[in-house]
Amino acid sequence: TLGPARRAPACPRCGSASTRLTSEFGATACKALYRCADCLEPFEHVKEI
């Protein structure tokens, strides 16, 4: 476990912490696609280094 711990981002629409990764790569390689489990809103999140 030498790598950084990944945190699931909060939903930008409703603020819920219940999100899940849908795709490791979004429109660019530095973004990942997530979907909120509460409001079902898809969103992109910039990956952390």
mmCIF file of C-alpha atoms in Angstrom:
data_model
loop_
_atom_site.group_PDB
_atom_site.id
_atom_site.type_symbol
_atom_site.label_atom_id
_atom_site.label_comp_id
_atom_site.label_asym_id
_atom_site.label_seq_id
_atom_site.Cartn_x
_atom_site.Cartn_y
_atom_site.Cartn_z
ATOM 1 C CA THR A 1 0.000 0.000 0.000
ATOM 2 C CA LEU A 2 2.688 2.468 -0.992
ATOM 3 C CA GLY A 3 0.445 4.350 -3.419
ATOM 4 C CA PRO A 4 -1.807 7.203 -2.420
ATOM 5 C CA ALA A 5 -5.241 6.376 -1.049
ATOM 6 C CA ARG A 6 -7.996 7.263 -3.518
ATOM 7 C CA ARG A 7 -10.867 9.278 -2.165
ATOM 8 C CA ALA A 8 -14.271 9.224 -3.804
ATOM 9 C CA PRO A 9 -15.217 12.827 -4.595
ATOM 10 C CA ALA A 10 -18.449 14.336 -3.305
ATOM 11 C CA CYS A 11 -21.210 15.020 -5.815
ATOM 12 C CA PRO A 12 -21.002 18.622 -7.071
ATOM 13 C CA ARG A 13 -24.798 18.807 -7.433
ATOM 14 C CA CYS A 14 -26.128 17.457 -4.112
ATOM 15 C CA GLY A 15 -22.941 17.108 -2.021
ATOM 16 C CA SER A 16 -23.460 13.404 -1.340
ATOM 17 C CA ALA A 17 -20.390 11.297 -0.548
ATOM 18 C CA SER A 18 -22.096 8.261 -2.088
ATOM 19 C CA THR A 19 -20.430 8.290 -5.526
ATOM 20 C CA ARG A 20 -18.978 5.534 -7.674
ATOM 21 C CA LEU A 21 -16.358 5.448 -10.392
ATOM 22 C CA THR A 22 -17.887 4.678 -13.793
ATOM 23 C CA SER A 23 -14.808 5.176 -15.973
ATOM 24 C CA GLU A 24 -11.133 5.668 -15.152
ATOM 25 C CA PHE A 25 -10.782 8.086 -18.089
ATOM 26 C CA GLY A 26 -13.114 10.933 -19.086
ATOM 27 C CA ALA A 27 -12.771 13.454 -21.895
ATOM 28 C CA THR A 28 -9.049 13.674 -21.126
ATOM 29 C CA ALA A 29 -6.636 11.299 -19.396
ATOM 30 C CA CYS A 30 -6.472 13.538 -16.319
ATOM 31 C CA LYS A 31 -10.216 13.216 -15.570
ATOM 32 C CA ALA A 32 -12.294 10.310 -14.303
ATOM 33 C CA LEU A 33 -16.058 9.824 -14.636
ATOM 34 C CA TYR A 34 -18.204 9.323 -11.545
ATOM 35 C CA ARG A 35 -21.937 8.961 -10.863
ATOM 36 C CA CYS A 36 -23.772 9.978 -7.718
ATOM 37 C CA ALA A 37 -25.778 7.149 -6.121
ATOM 38 C CA ASP A 38 -28.326 9.571 -4.631
ATOM 39 C CA CYS A 39 -29.217 12.014 -7.438
ATOM 40 C CA LEU A 40 -27.790 9.839 -10.287
ATOM 41 C CA GLU A 41 -25.929 12.842 -11.728
ATOM 42 C CA PRO A 42 -22.819 11.915 -13.777
ATOM 43 C CA PHE A 43 -19.812 14.199 -13.318
ATOM 44 C CA GLU A 44 -16.098 14.450 -14.137
ATOM 45 C CA HIS A 45 -13.442 14.757 -11.480
ATOM 46 C CA VAL A 46 -9.808 15.787 -12.040
ATOM 47 C CA LYS A 47 -7.505 13.002 -10.834
ATOM 48 C CA GLU A 48 -5.132 13.645 -7.969
ATOM 49 C CA ILE A 49 -1.415 13.174 -8.491
#
